Short mmCIF file of C-alpha atoms and ligand atoms in Angstrom, two decimals:
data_model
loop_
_atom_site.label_atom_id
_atom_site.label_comp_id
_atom_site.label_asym_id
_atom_site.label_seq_id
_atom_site.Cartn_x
_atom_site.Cartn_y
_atom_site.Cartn_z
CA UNK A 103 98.37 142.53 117.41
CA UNK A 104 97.65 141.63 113.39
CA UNK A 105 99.69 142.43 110.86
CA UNK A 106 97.95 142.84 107.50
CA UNK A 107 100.44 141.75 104.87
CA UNK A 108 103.88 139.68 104.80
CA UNK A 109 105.87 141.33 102.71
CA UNK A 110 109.69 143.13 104.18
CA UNK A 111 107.65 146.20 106.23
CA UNK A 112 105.45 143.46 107.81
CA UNK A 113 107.98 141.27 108.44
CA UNK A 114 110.56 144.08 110.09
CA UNK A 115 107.59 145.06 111.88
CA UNK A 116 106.38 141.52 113.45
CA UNK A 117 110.01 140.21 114.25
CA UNK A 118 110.39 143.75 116.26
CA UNK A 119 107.34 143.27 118.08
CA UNK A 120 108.20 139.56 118.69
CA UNK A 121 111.63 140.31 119.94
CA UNK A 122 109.62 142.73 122.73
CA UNK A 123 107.59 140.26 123.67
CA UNK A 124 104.42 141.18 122.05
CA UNK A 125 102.20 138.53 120.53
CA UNK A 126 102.17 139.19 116.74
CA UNK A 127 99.58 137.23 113.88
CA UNK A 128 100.36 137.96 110.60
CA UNK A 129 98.38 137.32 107.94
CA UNK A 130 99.12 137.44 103.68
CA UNK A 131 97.13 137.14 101.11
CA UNK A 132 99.91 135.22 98.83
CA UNK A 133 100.96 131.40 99.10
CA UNK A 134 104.29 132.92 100.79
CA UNK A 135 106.02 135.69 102.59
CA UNK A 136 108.44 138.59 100.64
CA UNK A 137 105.66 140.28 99.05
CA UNK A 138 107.09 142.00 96.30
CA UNK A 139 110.10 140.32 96.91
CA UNK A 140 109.07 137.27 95.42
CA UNK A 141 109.85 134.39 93.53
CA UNK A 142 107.71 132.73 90.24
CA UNK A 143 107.95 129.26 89.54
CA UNK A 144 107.80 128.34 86.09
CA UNK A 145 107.95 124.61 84.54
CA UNK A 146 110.86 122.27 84.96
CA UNK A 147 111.91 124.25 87.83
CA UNK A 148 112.83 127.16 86.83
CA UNK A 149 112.51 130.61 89.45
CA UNK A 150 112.53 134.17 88.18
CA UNK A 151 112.47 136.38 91.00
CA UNK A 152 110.10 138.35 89.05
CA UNK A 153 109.88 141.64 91.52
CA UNK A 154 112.48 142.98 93.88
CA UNK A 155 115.61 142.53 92.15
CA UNK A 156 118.37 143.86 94.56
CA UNK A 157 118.61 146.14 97.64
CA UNK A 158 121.11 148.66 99.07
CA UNK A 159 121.71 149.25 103.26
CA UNK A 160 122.52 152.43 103.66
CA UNK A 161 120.66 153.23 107.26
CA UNK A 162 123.14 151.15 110.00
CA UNK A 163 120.17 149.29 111.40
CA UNK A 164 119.34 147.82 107.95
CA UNK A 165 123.31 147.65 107.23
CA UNK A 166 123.51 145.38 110.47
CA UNK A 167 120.33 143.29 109.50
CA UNK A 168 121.65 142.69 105.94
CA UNK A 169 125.28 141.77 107.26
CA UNK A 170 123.80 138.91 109.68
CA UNK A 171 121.63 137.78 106.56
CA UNK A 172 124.91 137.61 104.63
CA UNK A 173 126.81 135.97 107.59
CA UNK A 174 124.16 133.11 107.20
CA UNK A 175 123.07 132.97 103.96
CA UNK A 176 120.08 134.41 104.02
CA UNK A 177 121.32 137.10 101.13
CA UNK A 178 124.52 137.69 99.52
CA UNK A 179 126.82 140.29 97.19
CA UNK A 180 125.09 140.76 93.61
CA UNK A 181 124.26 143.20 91.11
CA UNK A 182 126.75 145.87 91.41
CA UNK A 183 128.31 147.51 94.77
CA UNK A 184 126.48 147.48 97.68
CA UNK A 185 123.77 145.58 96.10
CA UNK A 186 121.97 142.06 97.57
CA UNK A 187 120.14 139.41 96.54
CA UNK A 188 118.46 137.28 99.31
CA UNK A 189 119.34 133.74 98.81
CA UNK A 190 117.87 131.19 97.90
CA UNK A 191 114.81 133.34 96.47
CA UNK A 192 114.32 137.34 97.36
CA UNK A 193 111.59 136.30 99.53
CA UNK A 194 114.46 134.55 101.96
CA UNK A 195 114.82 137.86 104.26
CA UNK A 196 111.32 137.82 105.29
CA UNK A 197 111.29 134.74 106.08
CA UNK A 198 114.19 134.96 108.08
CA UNK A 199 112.36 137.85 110.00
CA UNK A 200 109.02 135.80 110.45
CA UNK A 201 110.51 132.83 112.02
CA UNK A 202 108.90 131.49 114.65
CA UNK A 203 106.08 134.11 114.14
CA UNK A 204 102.57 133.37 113.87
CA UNK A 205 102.25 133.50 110.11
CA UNK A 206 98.59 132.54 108.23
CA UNK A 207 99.25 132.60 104.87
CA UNK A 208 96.93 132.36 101.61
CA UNK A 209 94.64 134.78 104.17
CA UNK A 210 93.03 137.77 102.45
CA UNK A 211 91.81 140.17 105.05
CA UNK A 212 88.88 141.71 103.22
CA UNK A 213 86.78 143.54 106.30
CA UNK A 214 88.20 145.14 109.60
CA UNK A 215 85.08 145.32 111.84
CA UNK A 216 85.43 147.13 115.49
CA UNK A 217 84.40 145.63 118.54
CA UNK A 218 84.31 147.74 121.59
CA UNK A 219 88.07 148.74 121.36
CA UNK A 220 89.51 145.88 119.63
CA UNK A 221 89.04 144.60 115.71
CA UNK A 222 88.43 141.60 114.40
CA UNK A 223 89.54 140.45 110.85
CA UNK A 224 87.31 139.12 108.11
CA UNK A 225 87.98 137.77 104.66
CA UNK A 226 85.69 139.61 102.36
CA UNK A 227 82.77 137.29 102.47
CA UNK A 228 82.69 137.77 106.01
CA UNK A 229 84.57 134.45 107.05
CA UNK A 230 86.24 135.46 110.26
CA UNK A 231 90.15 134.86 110.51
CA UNK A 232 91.74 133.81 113.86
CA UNK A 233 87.89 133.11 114.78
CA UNK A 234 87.99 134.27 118.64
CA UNK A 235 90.62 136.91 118.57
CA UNK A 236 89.85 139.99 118.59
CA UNK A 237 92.85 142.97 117.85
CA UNK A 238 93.88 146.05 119.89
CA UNK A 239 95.92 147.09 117.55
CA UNK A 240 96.03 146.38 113.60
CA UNK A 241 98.87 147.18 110.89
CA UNK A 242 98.37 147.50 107.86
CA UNK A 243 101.72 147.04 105.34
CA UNK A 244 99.73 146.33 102.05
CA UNK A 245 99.95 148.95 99.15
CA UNK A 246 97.82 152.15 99.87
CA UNK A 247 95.16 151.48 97.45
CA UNK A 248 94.86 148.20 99.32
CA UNK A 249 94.89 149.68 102.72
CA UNK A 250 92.84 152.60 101.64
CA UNK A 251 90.07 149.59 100.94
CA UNK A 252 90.62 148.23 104.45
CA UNK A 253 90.06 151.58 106.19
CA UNK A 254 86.92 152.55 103.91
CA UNK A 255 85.52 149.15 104.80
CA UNK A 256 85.90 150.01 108.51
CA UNK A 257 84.83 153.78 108.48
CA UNK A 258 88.52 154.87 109.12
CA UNK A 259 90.89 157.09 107.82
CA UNK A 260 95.04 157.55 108.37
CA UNK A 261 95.55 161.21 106.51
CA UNK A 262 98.34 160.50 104.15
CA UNK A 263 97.61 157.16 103.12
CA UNK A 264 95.42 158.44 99.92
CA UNK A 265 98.29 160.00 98.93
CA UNK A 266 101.04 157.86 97.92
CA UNK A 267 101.17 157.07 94.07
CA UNK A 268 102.68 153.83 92.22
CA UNK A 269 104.73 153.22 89.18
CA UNK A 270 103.51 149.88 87.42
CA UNK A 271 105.64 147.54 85.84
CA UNK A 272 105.58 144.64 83.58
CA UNK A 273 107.70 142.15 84.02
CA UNK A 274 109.39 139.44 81.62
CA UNK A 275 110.07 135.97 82.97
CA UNK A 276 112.28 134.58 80.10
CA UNK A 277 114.31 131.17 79.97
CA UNK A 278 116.46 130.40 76.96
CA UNK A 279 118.89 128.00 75.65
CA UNK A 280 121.89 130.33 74.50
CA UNK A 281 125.36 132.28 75.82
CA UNK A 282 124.42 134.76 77.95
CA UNK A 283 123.30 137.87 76.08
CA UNK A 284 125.48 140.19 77.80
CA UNK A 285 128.37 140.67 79.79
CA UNK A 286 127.74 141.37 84.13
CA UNK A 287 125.10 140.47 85.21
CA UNK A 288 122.43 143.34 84.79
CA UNK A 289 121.80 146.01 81.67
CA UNK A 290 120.20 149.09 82.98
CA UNK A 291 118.54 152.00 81.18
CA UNK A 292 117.57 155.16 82.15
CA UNK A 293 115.87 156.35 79.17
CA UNK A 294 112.43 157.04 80.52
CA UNK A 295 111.04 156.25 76.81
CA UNK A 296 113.04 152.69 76.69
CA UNK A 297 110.92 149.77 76.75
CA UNK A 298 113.42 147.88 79.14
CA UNK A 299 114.71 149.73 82.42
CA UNK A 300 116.12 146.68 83.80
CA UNK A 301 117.56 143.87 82.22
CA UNK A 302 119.27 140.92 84.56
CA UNK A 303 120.75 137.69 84.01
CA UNK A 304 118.53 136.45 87.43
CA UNK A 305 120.31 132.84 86.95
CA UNK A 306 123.86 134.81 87.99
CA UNK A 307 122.37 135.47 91.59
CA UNK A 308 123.96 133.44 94.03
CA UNK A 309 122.28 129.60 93.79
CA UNK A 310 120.13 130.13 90.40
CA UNK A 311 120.92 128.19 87.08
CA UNK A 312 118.81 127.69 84.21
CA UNK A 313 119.41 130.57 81.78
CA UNK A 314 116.63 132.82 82.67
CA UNK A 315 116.39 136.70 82.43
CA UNK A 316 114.10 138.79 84.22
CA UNK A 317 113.40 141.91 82.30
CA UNK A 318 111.24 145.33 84.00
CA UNK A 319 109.60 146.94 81.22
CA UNK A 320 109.94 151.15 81.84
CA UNK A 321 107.13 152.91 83.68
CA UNK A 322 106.00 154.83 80.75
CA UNK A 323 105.40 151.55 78.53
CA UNK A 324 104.20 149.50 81.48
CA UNK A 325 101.40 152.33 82.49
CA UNK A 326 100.58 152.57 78.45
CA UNK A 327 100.16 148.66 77.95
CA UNK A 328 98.65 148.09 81.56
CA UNK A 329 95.55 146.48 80.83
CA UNK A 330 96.82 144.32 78.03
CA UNK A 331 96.94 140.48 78.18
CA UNK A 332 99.78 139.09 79.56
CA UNK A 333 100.35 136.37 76.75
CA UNK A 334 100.51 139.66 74.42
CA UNK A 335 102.52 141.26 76.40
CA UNK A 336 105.57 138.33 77.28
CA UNK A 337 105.53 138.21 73.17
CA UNK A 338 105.79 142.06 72.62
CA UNK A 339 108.59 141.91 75.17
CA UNK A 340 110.33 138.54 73.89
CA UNK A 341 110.35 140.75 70.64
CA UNK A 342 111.34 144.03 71.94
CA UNK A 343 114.01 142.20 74.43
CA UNK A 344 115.62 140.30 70.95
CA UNK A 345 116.24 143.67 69.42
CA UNK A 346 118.63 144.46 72.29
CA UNK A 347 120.74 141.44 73.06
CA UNK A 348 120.91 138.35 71.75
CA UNK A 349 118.72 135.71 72.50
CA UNK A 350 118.79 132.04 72.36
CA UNK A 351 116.10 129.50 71.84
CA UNK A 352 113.05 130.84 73.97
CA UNK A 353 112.04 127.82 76.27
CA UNK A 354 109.64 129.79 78.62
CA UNK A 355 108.56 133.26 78.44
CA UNK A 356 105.35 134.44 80.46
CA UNK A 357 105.03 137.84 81.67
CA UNK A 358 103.48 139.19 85.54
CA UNK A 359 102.05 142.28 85.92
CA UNK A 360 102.22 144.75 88.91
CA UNK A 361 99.94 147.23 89.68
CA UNK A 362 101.89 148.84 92.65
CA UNK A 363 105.41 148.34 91.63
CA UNK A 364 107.31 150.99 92.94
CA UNK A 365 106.55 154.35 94.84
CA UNK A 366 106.74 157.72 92.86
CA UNK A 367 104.99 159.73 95.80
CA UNK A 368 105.51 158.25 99.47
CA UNK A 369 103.66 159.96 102.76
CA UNK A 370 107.42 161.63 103.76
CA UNK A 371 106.83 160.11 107.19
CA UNK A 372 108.56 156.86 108.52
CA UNK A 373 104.84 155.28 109.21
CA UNK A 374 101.42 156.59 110.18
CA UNK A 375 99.37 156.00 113.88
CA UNK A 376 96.30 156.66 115.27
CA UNK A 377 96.46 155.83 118.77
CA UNK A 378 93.19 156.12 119.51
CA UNK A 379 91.82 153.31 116.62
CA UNK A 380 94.98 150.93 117.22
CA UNK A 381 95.27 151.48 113.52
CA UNK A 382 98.72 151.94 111.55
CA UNK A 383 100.07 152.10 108.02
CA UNK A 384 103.80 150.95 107.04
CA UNK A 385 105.76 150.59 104.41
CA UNK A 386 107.22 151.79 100.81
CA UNK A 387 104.44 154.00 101.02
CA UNK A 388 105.41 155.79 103.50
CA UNK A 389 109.13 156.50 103.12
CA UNK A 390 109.83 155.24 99.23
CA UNK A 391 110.21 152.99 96.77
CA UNK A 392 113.26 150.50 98.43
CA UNK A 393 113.20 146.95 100.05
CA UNK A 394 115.52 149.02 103.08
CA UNK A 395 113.03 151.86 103.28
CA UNK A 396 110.15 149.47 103.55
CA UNK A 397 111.91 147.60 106.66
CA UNK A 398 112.32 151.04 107.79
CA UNK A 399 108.90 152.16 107.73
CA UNK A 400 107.59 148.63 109.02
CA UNK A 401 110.64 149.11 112.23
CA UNK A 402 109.57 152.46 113.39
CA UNK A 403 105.73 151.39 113.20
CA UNK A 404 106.64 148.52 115.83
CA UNK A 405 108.70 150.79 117.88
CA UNK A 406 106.30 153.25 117.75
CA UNK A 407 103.88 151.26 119.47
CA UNK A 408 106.55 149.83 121.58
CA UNK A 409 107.34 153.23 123.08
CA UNK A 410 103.78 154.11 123.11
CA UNK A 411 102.97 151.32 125.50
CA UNK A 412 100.34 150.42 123.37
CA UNK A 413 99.34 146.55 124.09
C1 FAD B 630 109.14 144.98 89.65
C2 FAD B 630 109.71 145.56 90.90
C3 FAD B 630 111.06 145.84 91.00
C4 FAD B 630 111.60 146.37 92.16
N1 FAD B 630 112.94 146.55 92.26
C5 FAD B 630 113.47 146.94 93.43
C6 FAD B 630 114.88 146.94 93.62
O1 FAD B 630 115.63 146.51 92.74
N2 FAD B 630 115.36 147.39 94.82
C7 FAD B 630 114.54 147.79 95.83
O2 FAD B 630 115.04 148.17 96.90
N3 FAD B 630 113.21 147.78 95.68
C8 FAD B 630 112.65 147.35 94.52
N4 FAD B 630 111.30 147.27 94.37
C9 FAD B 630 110.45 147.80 95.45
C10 FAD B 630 110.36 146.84 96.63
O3 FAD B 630 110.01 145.55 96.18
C11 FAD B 630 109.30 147.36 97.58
O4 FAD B 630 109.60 148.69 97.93
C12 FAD B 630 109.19 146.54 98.88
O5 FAD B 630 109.34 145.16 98.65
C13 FAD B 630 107.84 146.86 99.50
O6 FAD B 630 107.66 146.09 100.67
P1 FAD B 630 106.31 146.27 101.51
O7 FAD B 630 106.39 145.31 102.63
O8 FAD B 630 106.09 147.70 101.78
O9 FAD B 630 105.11 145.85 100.51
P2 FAD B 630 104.82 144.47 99.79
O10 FAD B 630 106.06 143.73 99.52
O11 FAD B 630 103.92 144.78 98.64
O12 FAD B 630 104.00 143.62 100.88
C14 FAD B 630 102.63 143.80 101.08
C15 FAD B 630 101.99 142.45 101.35
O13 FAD B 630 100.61 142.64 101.64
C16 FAD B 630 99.90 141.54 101.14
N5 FAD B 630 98.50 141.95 101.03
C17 FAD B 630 97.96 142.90 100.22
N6 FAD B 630 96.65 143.01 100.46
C18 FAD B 630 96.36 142.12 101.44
C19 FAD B 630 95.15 141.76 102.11
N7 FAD B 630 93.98 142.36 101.84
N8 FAD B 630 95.20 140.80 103.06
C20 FAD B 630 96.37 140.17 103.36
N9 FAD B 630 97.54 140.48 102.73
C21 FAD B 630 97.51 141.44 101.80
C22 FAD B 630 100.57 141.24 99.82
O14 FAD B 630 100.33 139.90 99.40
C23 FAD B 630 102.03 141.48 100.17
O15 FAD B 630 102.68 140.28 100.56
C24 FAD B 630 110.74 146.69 93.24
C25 FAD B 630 109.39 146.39 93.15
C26 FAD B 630 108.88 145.81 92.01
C27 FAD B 630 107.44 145.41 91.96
#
């Protein structure tokens, strides 16, 4: 089976069909696993953790996950009750799930093209990935616009995946030599016309130094100033971000945009699969716009093929 996309949904997905005994290749387009629970390296070693900034277990199978990742380090307490970071970086949890999984990273799939009753994977000049394998059955766990690409390419369609909608965001990587600007670790605002929804203190997460902030500009600014430069945009926000707590002497400021941040209309079902194609769609998409509900969606995909007897 492939897996189109590392991030938590493929991950949850791939260790569940690894822990049944199915073989599992997943393949990412990014340096890494996590997705949108990432990590950014900036100079002299500073990390922001620039996406994902906490998540909640409210569903016992995720509760159960997250306590063994606490048990061993793999996350830990921060950002408010119930909330978790994972630890070192927020990518940690998928990597936790992927270990000892076939993982090919820095792999863009770009074509799926059938063969007989199987796919095979292509990057989008047509280089073939895993050269010799072909797929009975093919997940895709990328954002729907991405996925929507991948089943256009192949002449498919999974009803429901056209409709999920994203919330952009820009984000503010920002390192400074000063006393923190605020008490707690995180400033929150839910003023839909406020430039900042989310301010943090990202160097009071369990194992990060350095004095950097990571700031979430709101989803009203972010989709107005989408297609502005980032270097514009980290000094509009190193501006905007100074009028609202103090700030010490900038050393590093750079700013990361996403496209597909966070859901604002999911499918309402925990995945999608069509049988018949091998083909299946997982996760924020499909349930909303949480780490736990993408693990969700990226479970019940696995066990729905598990229980289907699919091979
Ligand atoms: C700024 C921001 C803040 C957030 N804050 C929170 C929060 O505080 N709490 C919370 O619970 N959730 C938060 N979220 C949402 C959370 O990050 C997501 O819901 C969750 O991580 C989605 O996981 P996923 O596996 O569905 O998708 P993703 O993490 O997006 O994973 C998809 C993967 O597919 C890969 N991919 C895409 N196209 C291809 C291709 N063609 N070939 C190969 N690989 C491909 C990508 O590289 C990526 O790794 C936030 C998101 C953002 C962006």
């Amino acid at each position: 089976m492939a897996i189109i996309g590392a991030g938590i949904a493929g991950a949850a997905a791939a260790h569940r069909l690894h822990a049944a005994g199915r073989r599992v290749v997943v393949f990412d387009k990014s340096r890494g696993p996590g997705g949108r629970m990432a990590t950014r390296r900036g100079p002299d070693g500073l990390r922001f953790d620039h996406g994902a900034q906490f998540f909640t277990a409210r569903d016992p199978r995720f509760a159960a996950r997250v306590e063994d990742w606490t048990a061993r380090g793999v996350a830990a307490p921060w950002g408010g009750p119930h909330r978790h970071a994972g630890t070192p970086g927020m990518s940690a949890p998928a990597r936790d799930l992927l270990a000892g999984i076939d993982l090919r990273c820095g792999r863009a799939v770009g074509r799926l093209v059938r063969d007989g009753e199987a796919w095979r994977l292509q990057e989008a000049d047509g280089t073939a990935l895993a050269e010799g394998t072909a797929f009975s059955t093919v997940f895709l766990t990328c954002p729907s616009p991405q996925s929507l690409a991948l089943l256009a390419g192949a002449g498919r369609d999974l009803p429901g995946v056209g409709d999920v909608r994203y919330a952009p965001c820009w984000t503010l990587m920002l390192a400074h030599d000063g006393p923190p600007p605020f008490d707690g670790p995180v400033r929150e605002d839910r003023d839909p016309d406020a430039v900042f929804a989310w301010i943090a203190r990202d160097d009071t997460k369990p194992g990060r130094d350095g004095g950097t902030l990571v700031a979430h500009a709101a989803p009203a600014w972010s989709r107005a100033n989408l297609e502005e430069p980032a270097d514009r945009i980290a000094e509009r926000l190193v501006a905007a971000l100074k009028t609202l707590v103090p700030v010490g002497t900038v050393r590093h400021a750079a700013a990361h945009r996403w496209r597909y941040a966070q859901v604002e209309r999911a499918v309402g079902a925990d995945c999608l699969f069509a049988p018949e194609t091998g083909l299946g769609f997982a996760g924020d998409g499909c349930l909303g716009p949480r780490v736990e509900l993408a693990y969700l969606s990226g479970l019940a995909l696995a066990e729905r093929v598990i229980d289907g007897g699919a091979p």
